Short mmCIF file of C-alpha atoms and ligand atoms in Angstrom, two decimals:
data_model
loop_
_atom_site.label_atom_id
_atom_site.label_comp_id
_atom_site.label_asym_id
_atom_site.label_seq_id
_atom_site.Cartn_x
_atom_site.Cartn_y
_atom_site.Cartn_z
CA MET V 22 74.12 105.22 114.03
CA LYS V 23 74.64 101.58 115.23
CA PHE V 24 76.43 98.98 111.96
CA TYR V 25 76.49 94.86 113.08
CA ILE V 26 78.32 93.15 111.01
CA THR V 27 79.06 89.46 111.78
CA THR V 28 81.35 86.53 109.82
CA PRO V 29 79.98 82.66 109.82
CA ILE V 30 82.14 80.77 112.95
CA PHE V 31 84.49 78.32 111.53
CA TYR V 32 84.66 74.81 112.59
CA VAL V 33 88.35 74.63 114.64
CA ASN V 34 88.91 71.80 113.03
CA ASP V 35 90.83 73.47 110.40
CA ALA V 36 93.36 75.81 110.38
CA PRO V 37 92.57 79.10 108.98
CA HIS V 38 93.10 79.22 104.70
CA ILE V 39 92.24 82.04 102.32
CA GLY V 40 89.24 80.68 101.91
CA HIS V 41 88.42 81.82 106.10
CA SER V 42 90.07 84.56 105.39
CA TYR V 43 88.45 85.76 102.12
CA THR V 44 84.98 85.87 104.17
CA VAL V 45 86.31 88.35 107.10
CA ILE V 46 88.68 89.90 105.16
CA ILE V 47 85.66 91.37 102.23
CA CYS V 48 83.61 91.27 106.49
CA ASP V 49 86.66 93.92 107.84
CA ILE V 50 86.74 96.08 104.87
CA ILE V 51 83.00 96.91 105.20
CA ALA V 52 82.96 97.37 109.35
CA ARG V 53 85.97 99.96 107.64
CA TRP V 54 85.14 101.69 105.57
CA LYS V 55 81.15 102.28 107.77
CA ARG V 56 83.46 104.08 110.53
CA LEU V 57 84.39 105.58 108.19
CA ASN V 58 81.26 106.77 107.19
CA ASN V 59 80.28 107.54 110.98
CA TYR V 60 78.77 104.30 111.31
CA ASP V 61 79.67 103.14 115.47
CA VAL V 62 79.87 98.97 114.08
CA LEU V 63 80.01 96.18 116.04
CA PHE V 64 82.52 93.99 113.67
CA SER V 65 81.69 89.43 115.42
CA THR V 66 83.38 86.75 114.09
CA GLY V 67 84.48 83.45 116.36
CA THR V 68 84.92 80.18 115.85
CA ASP V 69 82.19 77.49 116.00
CA GLU V 70 83.43 74.87 117.92
CA HIS V 71 81.38 71.56 119.02
CA GLY V 72 79.60 68.25 116.60
CA LEU V 73 80.96 65.30 116.06
CA LYS V 74 83.59 66.48 113.40
CA ILE V 75 85.42 69.41 115.80
CA ALA V 76 85.22 66.12 118.56
CA MET V 77 86.50 63.67 116.17
CA ALA V 78 89.37 65.96 114.98
CA ALA V 79 90.45 66.18 118.59
CA LYS V 80 90.29 61.85 118.49
CA THR V 81 92.37 61.82 115.68
CA ASN V 82 94.48 64.78 117.00
CA GLY V 83 95.36 63.13 120.55
CA VAL V 84 93.72 65.72 122.17
CA ILE V 85 90.79 65.51 124.57
CA PRO V 86 88.35 67.98 122.60
CA GLU V 87 89.32 71.49 125.03
CA LYS V 88 92.33 71.59 125.00
CA PHE V 89 92.53 71.05 120.37
CA CYS V 90 89.53 73.30 120.08
CA ASP V 91 91.83 76.27 122.61
CA THR V 92 94.38 75.80 120.25
CA ILE V 93 92.71 76.38 116.72
CA SER V 94 90.03 78.36 117.47
CA MET V 95 93.45 80.79 118.75
CA ARG V 96 95.10 80.46 115.83
CA PHE V 97 92.39 81.35 114.64
CA LYS V 98 92.83 84.34 116.51
CA LYS V 99 96.13 84.85 115.67
CA VAL V 100 96.00 84.59 112.00
CA TRP V 101 93.05 87.66 112.21
CA LYS V 102 95.44 89.74 114.14
CA LEU V 103 98.37 89.28 111.03
CA LEU V 104 95.61 90.15 108.25
CA ASN V 105 94.49 93.43 110.92
CA ILE V 106 91.54 92.56 110.96
CA SER V 107 89.66 95.00 113.22
CA HIS V 108 86.49 93.05 114.23
CA THR V 109 86.08 94.29 118.14
CA ASP V 110 84.62 90.98 119.21
CA PHE V 111 85.73 86.96 118.98
CA ILE V 112 82.96 84.11 119.90
CA ARG V 113 83.80 81.15 120.95
CA THR V 114 80.28 78.77 121.47
CA THR V 115 82.80 76.49 123.80
CA GLU V 116 82.24 80.17 126.16
CA TYR V 117 80.03 79.40 129.57
CA LYS V 118 78.21 82.79 127.87
CA HIS V 119 76.50 80.99 125.35
CA PHE V 120 76.01 77.80 126.69
CA MET V 121 74.08 80.24 128.95
CA THR V 122 72.52 81.19 125.91
CA VAL V 123 71.58 78.99 123.52
CA GLN V 124 69.76 76.60 126.83
CA LYS V 125 67.49 79.71 126.61
CA VAL V 126 66.96 79.66 123.15
CA ILE V 127 66.00 76.18 122.98
CA ASN V 128 64.11 76.20 126.60
CA ILE V 129 61.52 78.77 125.30
CA LEU V 130 61.56 76.68 121.57
CA PHE V 131 59.97 74.58 123.98
CA LYS V 132 58.29 76.35 125.59
CA ASN V 133 56.35 77.90 122.65
CA GLY V 134 55.64 75.22 121.59
CA PHE V 135 57.57 74.36 118.61
CA ILE V 136 59.85 71.01 119.71
CA TYR V 137 58.96 68.52 119.39
CA LYS V 138 60.24 64.65 119.81
CA ARG V 139 60.34 62.06 116.94
CA LYS V 140 62.22 59.65 115.59
CA TYR V 141 63.78 60.56 112.18
CA SER V 142 66.28 58.69 110.23
CA GLY V 143 68.88 60.30 107.27
CA LEU V 144 72.57 60.57 105.84
CA TYR V 145 74.43 62.41 107.76
CA CYS V 146 78.02 63.87 106.08
CA THR V 147 79.74 64.99 109.50
CA ALA V 148 81.98 66.98 107.47
CA CYS V 149 79.00 69.22 106.76
CA GLU V 150 77.26 68.79 109.73
CA ARG V 151 74.07 67.44 108.32
CA PHE V 152 71.71 65.70 107.13
CA TYR V 153 70.80 64.60 103.23
CA VAL V 154 68.10 62.85 101.55
CA LYS V 155 69.22 60.79 98.47
CA LYS V 156 68.25 63.55 95.93
CA ASP V 157 70.88 66.00 97.22
CA LEU V 158 74.12 63.41 96.50
CA ASP V 159 75.38 63.07 93.01
CA GLU V 160 75.27 60.18 91.74
CA ASN V 161 77.64 57.94 93.53
CA GLU V 162 75.45 59.25 96.38
CA LEU V 163 77.97 60.99 98.01
CA CYS V 164 77.21 64.80 98.99
CA TYR V 165 78.52 67.73 96.22
CA LEU V 166 80.63 69.74 99.15
CA HIS V 167 83.24 67.15 100.16
CA LYS V 168 82.85 64.82 98.40
CA ILE V 169 82.07 62.35 101.20
CA LYS V 170 79.73 59.23 101.29
CA PRO V 171 77.28 60.04 104.04
CA ILE V 172 76.39 57.52 106.70
CA PRO V 173 73.22 56.23 107.23
CA GLN V 174 71.63 57.01 110.78
CA SER V 175 68.39 56.49 113.10
CA GLU V 176 68.28 58.15 116.51
CA GLN V 177 65.58 59.23 118.37
CA ASN V 178 65.35 63.20 118.33
CA TYR V 179 64.09 66.83 118.93
CA PHE V 180 62.53 68.38 116.35
CA PHE V 181 61.87 71.95 115.04
CA LYS V 182 58.70 72.57 113.72
CA LEU V 183 60.27 75.32 111.19
CA SER V 184 57.89 74.05 107.75
CA ASN V 185 55.16 76.38 110.09
CA PHE V 186 57.55 79.12 109.09
CA LYS V 187 57.46 78.62 105.58
CA THR V 188 54.89 81.06 104.30
CA ALA V 189 56.19 83.57 106.59
CA ILE V 190 59.47 83.53 105.26
CA LEU V 191 58.93 83.34 102.33
CA GLU V 192 57.08 86.36 102.41
CA ARG V 193 59.83 88.52 104.36
CA ILE V 194 61.56 87.30 101.57
CA ILE V 195 60.07 88.20 98.18
CA ASN V 196 58.21 91.09 99.61
CA PHE V 197 60.63 94.62 99.82
CA ASN V 198 57.84 96.21 101.01
CA HIS V 199 57.54 94.16 104.48
CA LYS V 200 58.34 95.89 107.36
CA GLU V 201 61.11 93.24 108.51
CA HIS V 202 61.97 92.77 104.32
CA ILE V 203 64.96 90.11 104.54
CA GLU V 204 67.56 91.54 101.96
CA ILE V 205 69.61 88.50 100.00
CA HIS V 206 72.19 88.73 97.82
CA PRO V 207 73.29 88.36 95.36
CA LYS V 208 69.48 87.28 93.38
CA GLU V 209 70.14 83.97 91.93
CA ARG V 210 70.58 83.06 95.34
CA ARG V 211 67.80 85.07 96.11
CA ASN V 212 65.68 83.47 93.60
CA GLU V 213 66.67 79.57 94.93
CA ILE V 214 65.86 80.05 97.94
CA ILE V 215 62.96 80.52 96.88
CA GLY V 216 62.39 78.59 94.88
CA LYS V 217 63.10 75.98 97.50
CA LEU V 218 61.21 77.52 99.94
CA LYS V 219 58.73 77.30 97.58
CA ASN V 220 58.68 73.47 97.15
CA GLY V 221 58.34 72.77 100.81
CA ILE V 222 60.59 72.36 103.80
CA ASP V 223 60.23 69.78 106.32
CA ASP V 224 61.08 70.09 110.36
CA ILE V 225 64.49 69.62 110.82
CA SER V 226 66.23 67.64 113.91
CA PHE V 227 67.52 69.90 116.10
CA SER V 228 69.22 68.12 118.93
CA ARG V 229 71.68 64.79 118.50
CA LEU V 230 71.22 61.56 120.70
CA SER V 231 74.87 59.47 119.94
CA ILE V 232 77.08 62.66 120.12
CA ASP V 233 78.45 64.41 123.50
CA TRP V 234 80.71 66.86 122.09
CA GLY V 235 77.74 69.78 122.96
CA ILE V 236 75.98 71.11 124.89
CA PRO V 237 73.17 69.82 126.82
CA VAL V 238 69.70 70.07 125.43
CA PRO V 239 68.14 71.83 128.96
CA PHE V 240 65.48 69.18 129.79
CA ASP V 241 67.51 66.61 127.89
CA LYS V 242 70.38 65.42 128.93
CA THR V 243 71.07 62.27 126.94
CA GLN V 244 70.88 65.18 124.05
CA THR V 245 72.79 67.24 122.78
CA VAL V 246 71.21 70.79 120.52
CA TYR V 247 72.40 69.90 117.09
CA VAL V 248 75.70 72.05 116.37
CA TRP V 249 74.11 74.26 113.37
CA VAL V 250 71.90 75.54 115.71
CA ASP V 251 74.27 75.87 118.07
CA ALA V 252 76.49 77.62 115.97
CA LEU V 253 73.34 80.28 114.56
CA ILE V 254 73.06 81.21 118.38
CA ASN V 255 76.59 82.95 117.81
CA TYR V 256 74.97 86.30 117.50
CA ILE V 257 72.71 87.19 119.00
CA THR V 258 75.69 85.14 122.33
CA VAL V 259 77.90 87.90 121.63
CA ILE V 260 76.31 90.66 122.12
CA GLY V 261 73.94 89.30 124.99
CA TYR V 262 70.99 88.41 124.48
CA CYS V 263 71.32 86.26 127.66
CA GLU V 264 71.39 89.35 129.78
CA ASN V 265 69.64 91.72 128.10
CA SER V 266 72.32 93.95 128.16
CA ASN V 267 72.45 97.27 126.51
CA LYS V 268 74.60 95.81 123.52
CA PHE V 269 72.28 93.64 122.78
CA LYS V 270 69.49 96.42 122.83
CA LYS V 271 71.66 98.55 120.88
CA TYR V 272 72.55 96.24 117.87
CA TRP V 273 70.02 94.21 117.40
CA PRO V 274 68.97 93.41 114.74
CA VAL V 275 71.81 92.41 112.77
CA ASP V 276 72.42 94.78 109.82
CA VAL V 277 74.30 92.66 108.02
CA HIS V 278 74.99 88.67 107.67
CA LEU V 279 77.56 87.98 105.10
CA MET V 280 78.89 84.19 104.07
CA ALA V 281 79.89 81.67 101.19
CA LYS V 282 76.71 79.63 99.08
CA ASP V 283 77.16 76.96 101.54
CA ILE V 284 76.11 77.67 104.38
CA LEU V 285 73.77 80.45 103.01
CA TRP V 286 70.00 78.93 103.59
CA PHE V 287 70.71 78.10 106.85
CA HIS V 288 71.25 81.68 107.46
CA SER V 289 68.44 82.48 105.38
CA VAL V 290 65.37 79.87 106.29
CA ILE V 291 66.59 77.92 109.44
CA TRP V 292 68.09 81.21 111.87
CA PRO V 293 65.06 83.62 110.47
CA ALA V 294 62.51 80.13 111.57
CA ILE V 295 64.03 80.60 115.03
CA LEU V 296 64.17 84.60 115.27
CA MET V 297 60.50 84.64 115.03
CA ALA V 298 60.30 80.76 117.12
CA ILE V 299 61.57 83.51 120.31
CA GLY V 300 60.30 86.91 118.98
CA LEU V 301 63.41 88.75 118.20
CA PRO V 302 63.69 90.87 115.14
CA LEU V 303 64.71 89.33 111.48
CA PRO V 304 67.76 90.14 109.55
CA LYS V 305 68.05 92.84 107.39
CA LYS V 306 70.71 91.26 104.72
CA ILE V 307 72.33 87.91 104.32
CA TYR V 308 75.62 88.12 100.89
CA SER V 309 76.88 85.18 99.98
CA HIS V 310 79.72 85.24 97.99
CA GLY V 311 81.16 82.80 95.65
CA PHE V 312 84.01 79.92 96.78
CA PHE V 313 87.74 80.24 95.60
CA THR V 314 89.29 77.38 94.16
CA LEU V 315 92.98 76.92 93.54
CA ASN V 316 94.14 75.73 89.79
CA GLY V 317 90.64 74.73 89.47
CA ARG V 318 90.29 72.16 92.45
CA LYS V 319 88.16 73.26 95.82
CA MET V 320 90.30 74.45 99.28
CA SER V 321 89.75 72.13 101.64
CA LYS V 322 92.10 69.48 103.89
CA SER V 323 90.34 66.76 102.37
CA LEU V 324 91.81 67.64 99.03
CA GLY V 325 95.60 68.64 100.95
CA ASN V 326 95.49 72.05 98.81
CA ILE V 327 95.26 74.51 100.55
CA ILE V 328 97.03 78.29 100.61
CA SER V 329 97.42 79.27 104.26
CA PRO V 330 96.91 83.34 104.90
CA GLU V 331 100.24 83.04 106.26
CA GLU V 332 101.61 82.00 102.95
CA LEU V 333 100.47 85.29 101.41
CA ILE V 334 100.86 87.54 103.52
CA ASN V 335 105.41 86.12 103.80
CA LYS V 336 105.32 86.77 99.68
CA TYR V 337 103.06 89.79 98.67
CA GLY V 338 103.15 92.00 102.95
CA VAL V 339 99.38 92.71 104.95
CA ASP V 340 98.24 94.71 102.57
CA ALA V 341 99.02 93.44 99.23
CA THR V 342 96.99 90.53 100.71
CA ARG V 343 93.93 91.96 101.64
CA TYR V 344 94.04 93.71 98.00
CA LEU V 345 94.64 90.62 96.19
CA ILE V 346 92.17 88.81 97.63
CA VAL V 347 89.54 90.55 97.42
CA SER V 348 89.95 91.69 93.88
CA LEU V 349 90.63 88.41 91.86
CA VAL V 350 87.14 87.15 92.34
CA PRO V 351 84.04 89.48 91.67
CA PHE V 352 81.71 89.13 94.93
CA ASP V 353 78.49 87.33 93.34
CA SER V 354 79.80 84.79 90.90
CA ASP V 355 82.63 81.61 92.39
CA GLY V 356 87.24 81.89 91.33
CA ASP V 357 90.08 79.90 89.90
CA ILE V 358 93.32 82.01 92.32
CA SER V 359 96.58 80.52 91.51
CA TRP V 360 99.91 81.72 92.71
CA GLU V 361 100.17 82.62 89.20
CA MET V 362 96.96 85.24 89.23
CA LEU V 363 98.17 86.74 91.83
CA THR V 364 101.72 87.65 91.16
CA LEU V 365 100.40 89.17 88.25
CA LYS V 366 97.64 91.10 89.97
CA TYR V 367 100.16 92.23 92.09
CA ASN V 368 102.45 93.14 89.81
CA ASN V 369 100.36 95.16 87.47
CA ASP V 370 98.11 96.84 90.44
CA LEU V 371 100.29 97.34 93.28
CA ALA V 372 104.32 97.71 91.67
CA ASN V 373 103.70 99.00 88.79
CA ASN V 374 100.43 101.33 89.10
CA LEU V 375 100.37 101.82 92.57
CA GLY V 376 104.01 101.60 93.34
CA ASN V 377 105.47 103.26 90.42
CA LEU V 378 103.12 106.73 91.28
CA LEU V 379 103.66 106.74 94.44
CA SER V 380 107.37 107.16 93.45
CA ARG V 381 107.85 109.14 90.60
CA ILE V 382 105.73 111.63 92.72
CA ILE V 383 107.85 111.32 95.51
CA MET V 384 111.37 112.31 93.21
CA MET V 385 109.57 114.79 91.53
CA ALA V 386 109.12 116.61 94.16
CA LYS V 387 112.31 116.04 95.84
CA LYS V 388 113.68 116.19 93.29
CA TYR V 389 111.75 119.99 91.29
CA PHE V 390 110.91 121.98 95.40
CA VAL V 391 114.37 121.82 96.12
CA THR V 392 113.61 123.27 99.35
CA GLY V 393 111.13 121.09 100.55
CA ILE V 394 107.51 121.70 99.87
CA CYS V 395 106.23 124.28 101.25
CA TYR V 396 102.19 124.78 101.21
CA ARG V 397 101.66 128.45 101.35
CA ARG V 398 104.86 129.04 97.95
CA VAL V 399 102.41 126.91 95.91
CA ILE V 400 98.91 128.64 94.15
CA ASN V 401 97.00 125.45 94.56
CA ASP V 402 95.30 123.53 91.69
CA LEU V 403 92.33 122.08 92.74
CA LYS V 404 92.03 120.50 89.06
CA LEU V 405 93.87 116.85 89.01
CA VAL V 406 91.82 116.70 92.53
CA ASN V 407 88.80 117.30 91.53
CA ASP V 408 89.13 114.42 88.40
CA ILE V 409 89.53 112.40 90.49
CA ILE V 410 87.37 112.52 92.57
CA LYS V 411 84.57 112.91 90.08
CA ILE V 412 86.45 109.24 88.78
CA PHE V 413 86.17 108.02 92.68
CA LYS V 414 82.17 109.84 92.72
CA GLU V 415 80.95 107.87 89.48
CA ASN V 416 80.16 105.05 91.65
CA PHE V 417 82.92 104.22 94.26
CA VAL V 418 80.21 104.77 97.79
CA GLN V 419 77.59 102.12 95.84
CA ASN V 420 79.86 99.20 94.88
CA MET V 421 81.33 100.02 98.89
CA ASP V 422 77.89 100.19 100.09
CA ASN V 423 76.06 96.76 97.77
CA ILE V 424 79.61 95.04 98.85
CA GLN V 425 80.73 95.14 95.54
CA LEU V 426 84.34 95.53 96.36
CA HIS V 427 86.06 94.20 93.46
CA LYS V 428 84.32 96.28 91.49
CA ALA V 429 85.27 99.45 94.12
CA VAL V 430 89.26 98.59 93.50
CA GLU V 431 88.42 98.76 89.65
CA ASN V 432 87.96 103.16 90.75
CA LEU V 433 90.19 102.79 93.08
CA GLN V 434 93.05 101.62 89.80
CA LYS V 435 90.91 103.87 87.03
CA ALA V 436 92.00 106.36 89.61
CA ILE V 437 95.64 105.55 90.34
CA THR V 438 95.55 105.07 86.09
CA PHE V 439 94.01 108.33 85.25
CA LEU V 440 97.17 110.28 87.92
CA ASN V 441 100.29 108.68 86.38
CA LYS V 442 98.23 109.37 82.64
CA GLN V 443 98.05 113.13 83.53
CA ILE V 444 101.80 113.02 84.67
CA GLU V 445 102.75 112.20 80.53
CA ILE V 446 100.25 114.38 79.90
CA ASP V 447 102.20 117.49 81.41
CA THR V 448 105.28 116.57 80.68
CA PRO V 449 107.30 117.88 83.87
CA TRP V 450 110.55 116.90 83.42
CA LYS V 451 110.22 118.86 79.70
CA LEU V 452 108.34 122.20 81.20
CA ILE V 453 111.19 122.37 83.91
CA LYS V 454 113.07 124.37 81.77
CA THR V 455 110.56 127.16 81.22
CA SER V 456 108.20 127.35 84.19
CA LYS V 457 109.34 125.85 87.10
CA THR V 458 106.44 127.71 89.08
CA LYS V 459 104.04 125.59 87.25
CA VAL V 460 105.24 122.61 87.83
CA GLU V 461 105.23 123.47 91.16
CA ILE V 462 102.00 123.76 90.63
CA TYR V 463 101.32 120.12 89.08
CA ILE V 464 103.28 118.96 91.36
CA TYR V 465 101.39 119.51 94.33
CA SER V 466 98.79 118.28 92.54
CA TYR V 467 100.17 115.16 91.60
CA LEU V 468 100.83 115.11 95.89
CA GLN V 469 96.83 116.47 97.18
CA ALA V 470 95.41 113.80 94.25
CA MET V 471 97.83 110.93 95.64
CA ASN V 472 96.45 111.60 99.15
CA ILE V 473 92.55 111.56 97.98
CA ILE V 474 93.49 108.44 96.66
CA ALA V 475 94.66 107.49 100.04
CA ILE V 476 91.38 108.14 101.42
CA HIS V 477 89.73 105.74 99.27
CA LEU V 478 92.60 102.96 100.09
CA LEU V 479 92.00 103.00 103.40
CA PRO V 480 89.61 100.37 103.99
CA PHE V 481 91.40 97.85 101.67
CA MET V 482 95.09 98.54 102.76
CA PRO V 483 94.10 101.20 105.52
CA LEU V 484 98.94 100.45 106.32
CA THR V 485 99.61 101.59 103.05
CA ALA V 486 97.31 104.21 103.01
CA THR V 487 98.24 105.55 106.22
CA LYS V 488 102.03 104.92 105.10
CA ILE V 489 101.39 106.71 101.27
CA TRP V 490 100.18 109.85 103.39
CA HIS V 491 103.53 110.36 106.09
CA THR V 492 105.42 110.17 103.16
CA ILE V 493 103.24 113.06 101.46
CA GLY V 494 103.61 114.59 104.90
CA THR V 495 100.08 115.63 104.71
CA THR V 496 99.15 117.66 108.04
CA GLY V 497 96.24 115.89 110.28
CA ASP V 498 94.64 112.13 111.06
CA ILE V 499 94.63 110.09 107.59
CA ASN V 500 91.43 108.77 109.15
CA GLU V 501 89.96 112.27 110.43
CA ILE V 502 89.89 113.55 107.26
CA ALA V 503 88.72 110.93 105.96
CA LYS V 504 85.88 110.20 107.80
CA GLU V 505 84.92 113.77 106.85
CA TYR V 506 85.38 113.68 102.98
CA PHE V 507 83.61 111.30 103.20
CA PHE V 508 80.44 112.84 105.48
CA ASN V 509 80.59 115.43 103.42
CA ASN V 510 79.71 113.44 100.04
CA LEU V 511 83.44 113.45 99.09
CA SER V 512 84.30 117.40 98.81
CA ILE V 513 87.69 118.59 100.62
CA LYS V 514 86.11 121.60 102.06
CA THR V 515 89.71 122.85 103.18
CA GLU V 516 92.55 121.67 101.43
CA LEU V 517 94.64 118.85 102.42
CA SER V 518 97.78 120.50 103.50
CA ILE V 519 100.80 119.43 103.19
CA LEU V 520 103.87 120.58 104.86
CA ASN V 521 107.39 121.96 104.40
CA THR V 522 108.78 118.58 105.75
CA GLU V 523 111.75 116.64 103.77
CA LEU V 524 109.78 113.90 102.03
CA GLU V 525 110.75 110.42 102.72
CA ASN V 526 112.43 108.02 99.84
CA PRO V 527 108.84 105.67 99.24
CA ASN V 528 111.14 103.44 98.25
CA SER V 529 109.06 101.27 96.29
CA ILE V 530 105.81 100.52 98.29
CA PHE V 531 105.22 97.08 96.39
CA PRO V 532 108.71 95.35 94.93
CA ARG V 533 108.28 93.81 92.26
CA ILE V 534 108.58 89.90 92.41
CA TYR V 535 109.20 87.79 90.38
N1 MSP C 615 80.53 76.94 111.06
C1 MSP C 615 80.32 76.17 109.97
C2 MSP C 615 79.15 78.18 109.81
C3 MSP C 615 78.69 78.31 111.22
S1 MSP C 615 77.95 80.06 110.88
C4 MSP C 615 76.75 80.40 112.16
C5 MSP C 615 80.57 76.50 109.00
N2 MSP C 615 82.52 76.98 109.11
S2 MSP C 615 83.53 76.98 108.12
O1 MSP C 615 84.64 76.55 109.01
O2 MSP C 615 83.25 75.42 107.17
O3 MSP C 615 82.87 78.29 107.70
C6 MSP C 615 82.35 78.55 106.44
C7 MSP C 615 83.16 79.45 105.72
O4 MSP C 615 83.97 79.80 105.66
C8 MSP C 615 81.83 79.85 104.22
O5 MSP C 615 80.78 80.09 104.58
C9 MSP C 615 83.07 81.44 103.71
O6 MSP C 615 82.70 82.02 104.64
C10 MSP C 615 84.68 80.23 104.04
N3 MSP C 615 85.07 79.15 102.98
C11 MSP C 615 85.55 78.39 103.45
N4 MSP C 615 86.66 77.80 102.69
C12 MSP C 615 86.32 79.25 101.27
C13 MSP C 615 86.30 79.32 100.28
N5 MSP C 615 87.45 77.93 99.51
N6 MSP C 615 85.43 79.95 98.99
C14 MSP C 615 85.47 81.20 99.71
N7 MSP C 615 84.99 81.15 101.05
C15 MSP C 615 84.86 80.52 101.67
O7 MSP C 615 80.37 76.00 107.99
#
């Protein structure tokens, strides 16, 4: 089965920060999760490189836009690599195939009668790359998002008949039984979209006369395509719509578009309208998450309060960064973070709970299995393993499938805590005086339980999960065994065999940070 998931494509006026990384890490965890469930995953991300904002940023930096875009786009790629993102495709809107795709879409829209020319006057916010009317602005007439005063603009543009699609889109969002139903999450934001649609929508300008850093309108070279239209089309460029490739036939429609709430409208109204107008099926699910703030303030270059992903990686390591970013803020809501919160969570969840658990199990195994572990020698008691599986069975799968990652992390922590407590109850260090065999059985089951935890950690912390697996000396490839495990609906058919091996010293996989 196929699964196509996308991140938004990010503007290259700015280096990647943890807000961008948040979205990409969530998608990566879901992509890895789907692969473990045997899906054939296409995971696309990329950079949005046209428009006034980018042209201005290039000018400020004293370079031509092409060069500027190359540099920043490369930075995004580099950071995604550092974060161990497993995307299959990275699209840049300055690529030739995208140019061709955008022109094809605009031509079809024109041919199908959805484009017309008219004069437009409005207030343009360059940071948002969109027009506003006064009632959309705050009391000082600034845009809510960037606190910037939009500039009055008036020009002849090509308009898209968005208003024609109001009823069709509403129906597809509201009616769960519609064969082209678009699922929007969370429901509060879905309701906002429905409310806004019910209030009525206007046609929207799809081109710019005064901006030349963009893709020309194919039938009028004096105009460029509005950067948001250009950007949305990336989702079909990347899979080869223009050449009607097999990849396109296989992966469209997209299964999940994921982004923050700021751009939900574009994805749940404007994009479906374009798709309907060119006769393509609609996205199946759209997920919008909240905004991160840092010490109570929106993170943005203009406000000068940005944490870079590199800073986080330097302090906590790659896997911990991935874990912390998705576990600190509930998916649906906004959330505030600070260095103190990050370090506290790191120490509690990773250094104390997970890291300690692994080292104490390995220490005991080394101490009490004097000649190394040999699974044939140990009677295998699966009770503990089944208890751990039961914890995950409660709702780990639903949480992953519904992209409630902070809750899936709670399932993980619950299992880790349970295992830690079980060790306290068993007190192998006391029992060793009376029954060595029993201690061996216990420890063997701790190692097996730890492996079950590692399997669930895999999408979040792939390096750590694999390290745990190897430290324990389990046979087989963790990814393959995890696939079998999730595919067989969370049961371990074959016991995990732990080799007669010299256990590695797990020297604190997550050293405490002060
Ligand atoms: N280029 C457009 C998107 C076009 S998609 C067809 C754009 N780019 S952006 O660089 O501004 O990225 C916006 C996205 O970055 C948000 O939707 C979100 O996914 C992510 N985030 C940026 N800052 C963020 C936070 N502070 N918090 C959470 N997510 C953030 O909009």
